[in-house]
Amino acid sequence: MTRSLTILGATGSIGRSTTDVVLAHRDEFRVEAVVGGRNAAALADAARRLGAKFAALADERGGEALKQALSGTGIRNGAGPSAVLEAAERDADVVVAAISGTAGLAPTHAALKPGRRIALANKESLVCAGAAFMADARRLGVEIMPVDSEHNALDHALTAGANRDVEKAVITASGGPFRTWPRERIAKASAKVASAHPVWSMGSKINIDSATLMNKGLELIEAHHLFDIEEERLDVLVHPEAIVHGLVQWSDGAVTAGLALPDMKVPIANALRNQGRLTMDLPRLDLAAIGRLSFERPDEQRFPCLSLAKAALKAGGAMPTILNAANEIAVEAYMADRIGFYDISELVESICSTFSGRQIPAPETVADALGIDQEARQAARQLIPAYAEATQL
């Protein structure tokens, strides 16, 4: 049976991989809408290839370019926040939520419709507004399918038993580009070096988060909300080969793990499946050829962002929202060569410490989350000049 599909974030790495999966199964999907950020040409190309009915560009300034690029195709289009929300709300059986950053929170929440499936790749929906987002999903009967390889692996592994019997749910990290580097060398690393991920091909911001291990901390927060597992039963292992993506240690000593080659088409195909799995023409995992899989504990002295994220999850309330906002501002400044690598964690820690005394409760709505996010961002921006000045000295 053909299912209708909308792709939020069609021009990003997840969106491009989703396009490949859909085109490989063209008879199973009809594409309702596609959404992009600033690249009108790339969005128009995706819309044409997928035969989308509607295309929306987040950046209003690209509206005319999108209109011209789709002239004569019959594909309706628009630009700006209202067009993005229109795309999210259009009738579709499945919505792939792959807009990165806090910008994806409102459209992803708007996509929550009764009986719909959300293939979730937008971290901020859960990191910034996890309790509210999941409560609305349950109330509306929305199925949330994680697209991140780690959460997708846990989703598989957790079917082997009951939540109460989970001793540890573990996600893995490749370790990023600095896994074997000493702290002194890491401190001098440029954003260009930090954004060169050794395994995955992702956006620059996510690559930086992988280098700091903040990405793994954010994924722990996601896992808490996705699977209703407490902070003390969640953990991270560094696994350079990126073959085991998630595993569950059960109360009887058994372990169930999700394995796959590091290709995002695998979890995307799983999130889009219907009656059965989609057949994908991808290389198969050959454990004999790989020969050995290695694991190690993350070094939270060299990568303090992981500790900060764990602390935010344990503190609860609005602290994960504040952590994420501060991190986005810090990473933005690092990518602009204004601050150093370890200034990211220091700035995030400072903002979290500043807000901790207020004990702000967890946001009850997405609007609440966005308000807290903006306040924390403003506070972080005010600290950037001091860190930038120290970096120049």
Short mmCIF file of C-alpha atoms in Angstrom, two decimals:
data_model
loop_
_atom_site.label_atom_id
_atom_site.label_comp_id
_atom_site.label_asym_id
_atom_site.label_seq_id
_atom_site.Cartn_x
_atom_site.Cartn_y
_atom_site.Cartn_z
CA MET A 1 0.00 0.00 0.00
CA THR A 2 1.37 3.39 -1.00
CA ARG A 3 1.93 5.76 1.92
CA SER A 4 2.22 9.53 1.84
CA LEU A 5 5.41 11.09 3.13
CA THR A 6 6.68 14.55 4.09
CA ILE A 7 10.38 15.31 4.58
CA LEU A 8 11.25 18.19 6.89
CA GLY A 9 14.91 18.96 6.22
CA ALA A 10 15.07 17.43 2.75
CA THR A 11 18.33 19.14 1.77
CA GLY A 12 20.39 18.06 4.81
CA SER A 13 22.33 14.81 5.20
CA ILE A 14 19.36 12.90 6.69
CA GLY A 15 17.02 14.34 4.07
CA ARG A 16 19.32 13.33 1.22
CA SER A 17 19.61 9.80 2.57
CA THR A 18 15.83 9.66 2.99
CA THR A 19 15.46 10.70 -0.65
CA ASP A 20 17.70 7.78 -1.68
CA VAL A 21 15.60 5.34 0.36
CA VAL A 22 12.33 6.66 -1.07
CA LEU A 23 13.56 6.60 -4.66
CA ALA A 24 14.69 2.99 -4.18
CA HIS A 25 11.08 2.16 -3.21
CA ARG A 26 9.21 4.54 -5.46
CA ASP A 27 6.09 2.39 -5.65
CA GLU A 28 5.65 2.42 -1.86
CA PHE A 29 5.69 6.17 -1.24
CA ARG A 30 4.14 9.32 -2.62
CA VAL A 31 5.73 12.51 -1.37
CA GLU A 32 3.40 15.19 -0.09
CA ALA A 33 5.88 17.91 0.88
CA VAL A 34 9.56 18.71 1.24
CA VAL A 35 11.13 21.43 3.38
CA GLY A 36 14.58 23.00 3.08
CA GLY A 37 16.52 25.72 4.84
CA ARG A 38 18.27 28.23 2.56
CA ASN A 39 19.24 26.35 -0.59
CA ALA A 40 16.40 26.93 -3.05
CA ALA A 41 18.12 25.07 -5.89
CA ALA A 42 18.73 21.95 -3.79
CA LEU A 43 15.16 21.96 -2.49
CA ALA A 44 13.71 22.38 -5.98
CA ASP A 45 15.85 19.47 -7.18
CA ALA A 46 14.64 17.26 -4.33
CA ALA A 47 11.00 18.25 -4.97
CA ARG A 48 11.30 17.38 -8.67
CA ARG A 49 13.07 14.07 -8.08
CA LEU A 50 10.53 13.00 -5.47
CA GLY A 51 7.47 14.36 -7.28
CA ALA A 52 6.45 16.36 -4.21
CA LYS A 53 3.18 18.28 -4.22
CA PHE A 54 4.52 21.14 -2.11
CA ALA A 55 7.95 22.60 -1.33
CA ALA A 56 8.72 25.08 1.47
CA LEU A 57 11.93 27.00 2.08
CA ALA A 58 12.54 28.28 5.61
CA ASP A 59 14.43 31.36 4.44
CA GLU A 60 11.94 33.84 3.02
CA ARG A 61 14.71 35.51 1.00
CA GLY A 62 14.93 32.42 -1.21
CA GLY A 63 11.23 32.34 -2.02
CA GLU A 64 11.53 33.90 -5.48
CA ALA A 65 14.46 31.64 -6.42
CA LEU A 66 12.43 28.58 -5.37
CA LYS A 67 9.43 29.77 -7.34
CA GLN A 68 11.52 30.21 -10.48
CA ALA A 69 13.28 26.86 -10.02
CA LEU A 70 9.92 25.07 -9.83
CA SER A 71 8.24 27.06 -12.60
CA GLY A 72 6.29 24.78 -14.92
CA THR A 73 6.48 21.74 -12.63
CA GLY A 74 3.06 22.18 -11.01
CA ILE A 75 4.70 21.88 -7.57
CA ARG A 76 3.20 24.43 -5.18
CA ASN A 77 5.78 26.26 -3.11
CA GLY A 78 6.30 28.91 -0.48
CA ALA A 79 8.92 30.39 1.81
CA GLY A 80 9.14 31.47 5.44
CA PRO A 81 7.92 30.02 8.76
CA SER A 82 4.26 29.84 7.69
CA ALA A 83 5.16 27.81 4.60
CA VAL A 84 7.25 25.41 6.70
CA LEU A 85 4.35 24.90 9.13
CA GLU A 86 1.97 24.37 6.21
CA ALA A 87 4.25 21.59 4.93
CA ALA A 88 4.42 19.98 8.39
CA GLU A 89 0.65 20.03 8.78
CA ARG A 90 -0.31 18.72 5.32
CA ASP A 91 -1.89 15.28 5.20
CA ALA A 92 0.79 12.58 5.32
CA ASP A 93 1.09 9.15 6.85
CA VAL A 94 4.75 9.62 7.78
CA VAL A 95 6.77 12.76 8.48
CA VAL A 96 10.55 12.60 8.52
CA ALA A 97 11.57 15.31 11.01
CA ALA A 98 15.15 16.14 10.03
CA ILE A 99 15.41 19.92 10.40
CA SER A 100 18.49 20.42 12.55
CA GLY A 101 18.66 22.64 15.59
CA THR A 102 15.97 24.43 17.56
CA ALA A 103 14.56 25.66 14.24
CA GLY A 104 13.12 22.18 13.81
CA LEU A 105 11.22 22.11 17.11
CA ALA A 106 8.07 24.02 16.10
CA PRO A 107 7.61 22.28 12.71
CA THR A 108 8.19 18.86 14.25
CA HIS A 109 5.64 19.57 16.97
CA ALA A 110 3.20 20.87 14.36
CA ALA A 111 3.58 17.56 12.53
CA LEU A 112 2.05 15.66 15.48
CA LYS A 113 -1.28 14.53 14.06
CA PRO A 114 -3.53 11.64 15.17
CA GLY A 115 -2.44 8.29 13.81
CA ARG A 116 0.67 9.66 12.14
CA ARG A 117 4.23 8.35 12.38
CA ILE A 118 7.10 10.74 13.02
CA ALA A 119 10.50 9.46 11.90
CA LEU A 120 12.40 11.61 14.36
CA ALA A 121 15.87 12.96 13.62
CA ASN A 122 15.45 16.38 15.27
CA LYS A 123 17.17 16.12 18.66
CA GLU A 124 15.82 19.39 19.97
CA SER A 125 12.24 18.12 20.05
CA LEU A 126 13.26 15.86 22.92
CA VAL A 127 16.24 17.70 24.40
CA CYS A 128 14.41 21.04 24.69
CA ALA A 129 10.81 19.93 25.17
CA GLY A 130 10.95 16.18 25.72
CA ALA A 131 8.24 15.76 28.35
CA ALA A 132 5.78 18.07 26.57
CA PHE A 133 6.53 16.65 23.13
CA MET A 134 6.12 13.01 24.18
CA ALA A 135 2.97 13.79 26.18
CA ASP A 136 1.40 15.38 23.10
CA ALA A 137 2.50 12.44 20.95
CA ARG A 138 0.86 9.96 23.34
CA ARG A 139 -2.31 12.04 23.60
CA LEU A 140 -2.66 12.20 19.82
CA GLY A 141 -1.71 8.58 19.20
CA VAL A 142 1.41 9.50 17.22
CA GLU A 143 4.05 6.82 16.68
CA ILE A 144 7.58 8.13 17.25
CA MET A 145 10.26 6.18 15.40
CA PRO A 146 13.85 7.27 16.10
CA VAL A 147 16.09 7.81 13.09
CA ASP A 148 19.40 8.26 14.94
CA SER A 149 21.33 5.02 14.51
CA GLU A 150 21.86 4.72 18.28
CA HIS A 151 18.22 5.14 19.24
CA ASN A 152 17.10 3.00 16.34
CA ALA A 153 19.36 0.23 17.64
CA LEU A 154 17.95 0.63 21.16
CA ASP A 155 14.43 0.56 19.75
CA HIS A 156 15.24 -2.84 18.26
CA ALA A 157 17.06 -4.15 21.33
CA LEU A 158 14.36 -3.12 23.79
CA THR A 159 11.81 -5.38 22.09
CA ALA A 160 13.65 -8.32 23.69
CA GLY A 161 12.25 -7.63 27.15
CA ALA A 162 10.28 -5.36 29.48
CA ASN A 163 11.42 -1.88 30.46
CA ARG A 164 11.55 -2.88 34.13
CA ASP A 165 14.15 -5.55 33.31
CA VAL A 166 16.58 -3.11 31.68
CA GLU A 167 19.73 -2.80 33.75
CA LYS A 168 21.55 -0.50 31.33
CA ALA A 169 20.67 0.94 27.94
CA VAL A 170 23.90 1.92 26.23
CA ILE A 171 24.53 4.08 23.16
CA THR A 172 27.89 4.10 21.43
CA ALA A 173 30.16 6.87 20.17
CA SER A 174 32.89 6.61 17.57
CA GLY A 175 34.96 8.93 19.75
CA GLY A 176 35.19 11.64 17.12
CA PRO A 177 38.39 12.99 15.57
CA PHE A 178 40.10 13.60 18.93
CA ARG A 179 39.57 10.19 20.54
CA THR A 180 43.31 9.51 20.93
CA TRP A 181 44.52 13.11 21.21
CA PRO A 182 45.93 14.51 24.49
CA ARG A 183 44.05 17.42 26.03
CA GLU A 184 46.81 19.91 25.18
CA ARG A 185 46.56 19.12 21.48
CA ILE A 186 42.76 19.14 21.50
CA ALA A 187 42.78 22.60 23.09
CA LYS A 188 44.57 24.02 20.03
CA ALA A 189 42.38 22.29 17.41
CA SER A 190 40.59 24.44 14.87
CA ALA A 191 36.92 24.06 13.99
CA LYS A 192 37.94 22.76 10.56
CA VAL A 193 39.82 19.88 12.15
CA ALA A 194 37.08 19.24 14.72
CA SER A 195 34.39 19.05 12.05
CA ALA A 196 36.15 16.24 10.16
CA HIS A 197 34.26 13.25 11.54
CA PRO A 198 36.10 9.92 11.14
CA VAL A 199 32.99 7.82 10.42
CA TRP A 200 29.79 9.75 9.67
CA SER A 201 29.05 12.41 7.08
CA MET A 202 26.93 14.98 8.93
CA GLY A 203 26.52 18.73 9.16
CA SER A 204 29.34 20.83 10.62
CA LYS A 205 27.50 21.63 13.87
CA ILE A 206 26.74 17.97 14.58
CA ASN A 207 30.34 17.06 13.74
CA ILE A 208 31.57 19.57 16.32
CA ASP A 209 29.14 18.11 18.87
CA SER A 210 30.60 14.69 18.09
CA ALA A 211 34.12 16.02 18.65
CA THR A 212 33.15 17.39 22.09
CA LEU A 213 30.95 14.32 22.86
CA MET A 214 28.08 16.71 23.54
CA ASN A 215 26.24 14.79 20.84
CA LYS A 216 26.29 11.68 23.03
CA GLY A 217 25.07 13.65 26.01
CA LEU A 218 22.16 15.02 24.00
CA GLU A 219 21.40 11.49 22.81
CA LEU A 220 21.21 10.30 26.43
CA ILE A 221 18.57 12.97 27.05
CA GLU A 222 16.71 11.82 23.94
CA ALA A 223 16.86 8.18 25.06
CA HIS A 224 15.42 9.12 28.45
CA HIS A 225 12.32 10.59 26.80
CA LEU A 226 11.99 8.09 23.95
CA PHE A 227 12.18 4.98 26.09
CA ASP A 228 11.17 6.25 29.54
CA ILE A 229 14.46 5.10 31.07
CA GLU A 230 15.96 6.93 34.03
CA GLU A 231 19.33 8.69 33.83
CA GLU A 232 21.08 6.14 36.06
CA ARG A 233 20.15 3.32 33.65
CA LEU A 234 21.65 5.06 30.60
CA ASP A 235 25.28 4.96 29.55
CA VAL A 236 27.77 5.64 26.74
CA LEU A 237 30.57 3.47 25.35
CA VAL A 238 33.18 4.60 22.84
CA HIS A 239 33.27 2.17 19.92
CA PRO A 240 35.56 3.40 17.09
CA GLU A 241 34.33 0.89 14.49
CA ALA A 242 30.74 2.21 14.77
CA ILE A 243 29.22 -1.24 14.14
CA VAL A 244 27.36 -1.71 17.45
CA HIS A 245 25.09 1.33 17.71
CA GLY A 246 23.21 0.52 20.90
CA LEU A 247 22.86 -2.32 23.38
CA VAL A 248 20.74 -3.32 26.35
CA GLN A 249 22.06 -5.12 29.43
CA TRP A 250 19.22 -7.09 31.01
CA SER A 251 18.69 -7.96 34.66
CA ASP A 252 19.46 -11.64 33.97
CA GLY A 253 22.88 -10.81 32.49
CA ALA A 254 21.88 -11.15 28.84
CA VAL A 255 22.76 -8.44 26.33
CA THR A 256 20.82 -7.49 23.20
CA ALA A 257 22.60 -5.25 20.68
CA GLY A 258 21.80 -3.53 17.40
CA LEU A 259 24.53 -3.84 14.77
CA ALA A 260 24.88 -2.38 11.29
CA LEU A 261 27.42 -0.77 9.03
CA PRO A 262 27.54 3.01 9.60
CA ASP A 263 25.09 4.13 6.92
CA MET A 264 22.11 6.32 7.84
CA LYS A 265 20.00 4.67 5.16
CA VAL A 266 19.71 1.64 7.46
CA PRO A 267 17.89 3.36 10.37
CA ILE A 268 15.94 5.54 7.93
CA ALA A 269 14.66 2.47 6.08
CA ASN A 270 13.71 0.93 9.39
CA ALA A 271 11.82 4.05 10.46
CA LEU A 272 9.90 4.10 7.15
CA ARG A 273 8.97 0.41 7.12
CA ASN A 274 5.32 -0.61 7.09
CA GLN A 275 4.17 -4.24 7.04
CA GLY A 276 7.72 -5.49 6.63
CA ARG A 277 11.24 -4.18 6.24
CA LEU A 278 12.32 -2.33 3.13
CA THR A 279 14.82 -4.22 1.01
CA MET A 280 17.94 -2.08 0.62
CA ASP A 281 20.79 -2.59 -1.82
CA LEU A 282 23.52 -1.78 0.69
CA PRO A 283 26.77 -3.52 1.68
CA ARG A 284 26.17 -6.25 4.25
CA LEU A 285 27.88 -6.44 7.62
CA ASP A 286 30.70 -9.01 7.46
CA LEU A 287 31.96 -9.52 11.01
CA ALA A 288 34.60 -12.02 9.91
CA ALA A 289 36.09 -9.44 7.57
CA ILE A 290 36.06 -6.79 10.30
CA GLY A 291 37.65 -9.26 12.70
CA ARG A 292 37.60 -7.24 15.89
CA LEU A 293 35.33 -4.74 17.64
CA SER A 294 36.75 -2.52 20.36
CA PHE A 295 35.16 -0.58 23.21
CA GLU A 296 36.37 1.89 25.81
CA ARG A 297 34.98 4.22 28.44
CA PRO A 298 34.60 7.86 27.39
CA ASP A 299 37.18 10.18 28.93
CA GLU A 300 35.07 12.88 30.55
CA GLN A 301 38.17 14.84 31.57
CA ARG A 302 39.13 15.43 27.96
CA PHE A 303 35.49 15.66 26.86
CA PRO A 304 33.67 17.50 29.67
CA CYS A 305 30.59 18.26 27.55
CA LEU A 306 29.42 14.69 28.14
CA SER A 307 29.54 15.24 31.91
CA LEU A 308 27.63 18.51 31.53
CA ALA A 309 24.86 16.82 29.56
CA LYS A 310 24.62 14.00 32.09
CA ALA A 311 24.35 16.57 34.88
CA ALA A 312 21.63 18.44 33.00
CA LEU A 313 19.63 15.24 32.54
CA LYS A 314 20.01 14.40 36.23
CA ALA A 315 19.02 17.93 37.29
CA GLY A 316 15.92 17.80 35.10
CA GLY A 317 13.55 20.72 34.82
CA ALA A 318 14.58 23.14 32.09
CA MET A 319 18.28 22.38 32.41
CA PRO A 320 18.51 20.28 29.21
CA THR A 321 16.87 23.16 27.30
CA ILE A 322 19.40 25.61 28.75
CA LEU A 323 22.32 23.27 28.07
CA ASN A 324 21.33 22.87 24.42
CA ALA A 325 20.86 26.61 23.87
CA ALA A 326 24.21 27.49 25.40
CA ASN A 327 25.93 24.78 23.39
CA GLU A 328 24.47 26.00 20.09
CA ILE A 329 25.76 29.53 20.74
CA ALA A 330 29.18 28.26 21.87
CA VAL A 331 29.59 25.97 18.87
CA GLU A 332 28.54 28.78 16.54
CA ALA A 333 31.28 30.99 18.04
CA TYR A 334 33.86 28.19 17.80
CA MET A 335 33.00 27.58 14.14
CA ALA A 336 33.54 31.31 13.54
CA ASP A 337 37.02 30.99 15.16
CA ARG A 338 36.01 33.38 17.95
CA ILE A 339 36.60 30.97 20.84
CA GLY A 340 38.66 27.84 21.51
CA PHE A 341 37.60 24.21 21.75
CA TYR A 342 37.43 24.01 25.55
CA ASP A 343 35.70 27.38 25.72
CA ILE A 344 32.63 25.51 24.47
CA SER A 345 32.34 23.40 27.62
CA GLU A 346 33.36 26.28 29.89
CA LEU A 347 30.72 28.58 28.45
CA VAL A 348 28.02 25.90 28.65
CA GLU A 349 28.96 25.13 32.25
CA SER A 350 28.83 28.82 33.14
CA ILE A 351 25.36 29.27 31.66
CA CYS A 352 24.01 26.12 33.30
CA SER A 353 25.43 27.24 36.63
CA THR A 354 23.88 30.70 36.25
CA PHE A 355 20.42 29.26 35.59
CA SER A 356 20.59 26.37 38.07
CA GLY A 357 19.71 28.49 41.09
CA ARG A 358 16.40 29.48 39.51
CA GLN A 359 15.23 25.85 39.29
CA ILE A 360 13.12 26.50 36.22
CA PRO A 361 10.61 23.66 35.75
CA ALA A 362 10.52 21.56 32.61
CA PRO A 363 8.67 23.40 29.83
CA GLU A 364 5.03 22.34 29.63
CA THR A 365 4.65 23.48 26.02
CA VAL A 366 6.86 24.01 22.98
CA ALA A 367 6.30 27.76 23.37
CA ASP A 368 7.67 27.53 26.92
CA ALA A 369 10.72 25.63 25.65
CA LEU A 370 11.40 28.20 22.94
CA GLY A 371 11.12 31.02 25.49
CA ILE A 372 13.66 29.38 27.82
CA ASP A 373 15.87 28.63 24.83
CA GLN A 374 15.92 32.29 23.77
CA GLU A 375 16.72 33.50 27.29
CA ALA A 376 19.62 31.06 27.62
CA ARG A 377 20.93 31.96 24.15
CA GLN A 378 20.94 35.65 25.02
CA ALA A 379 22.87 34.95 28.23
CA ALA A 380 25.39 32.85 26.30
CA ARG A 381 25.85 35.52 23.62
CA GLN A 382 26.72 38.04 26.31
CA LEU A 383 29.59 35.83 27.47
CA ILE A 384 31.11 35.27 24.03
CA PRO A 385 33.12 38.55 23.87
CA ALA A 386 34.97 37.74 27.09
CA TYR A 387 35.92 34.26 25.86
CA ALA A 388 36.83 35.67 22.44
CA GLU A 389 39.11 38.26 24.01
CA ALA A 390 40.84 35.63 26.13
CA THR A 391 41.33 33.46 23.03
CA GLN A 392 43.08 36.31 21.21
CA LEU A 393 45.55 36.91 24.05
#
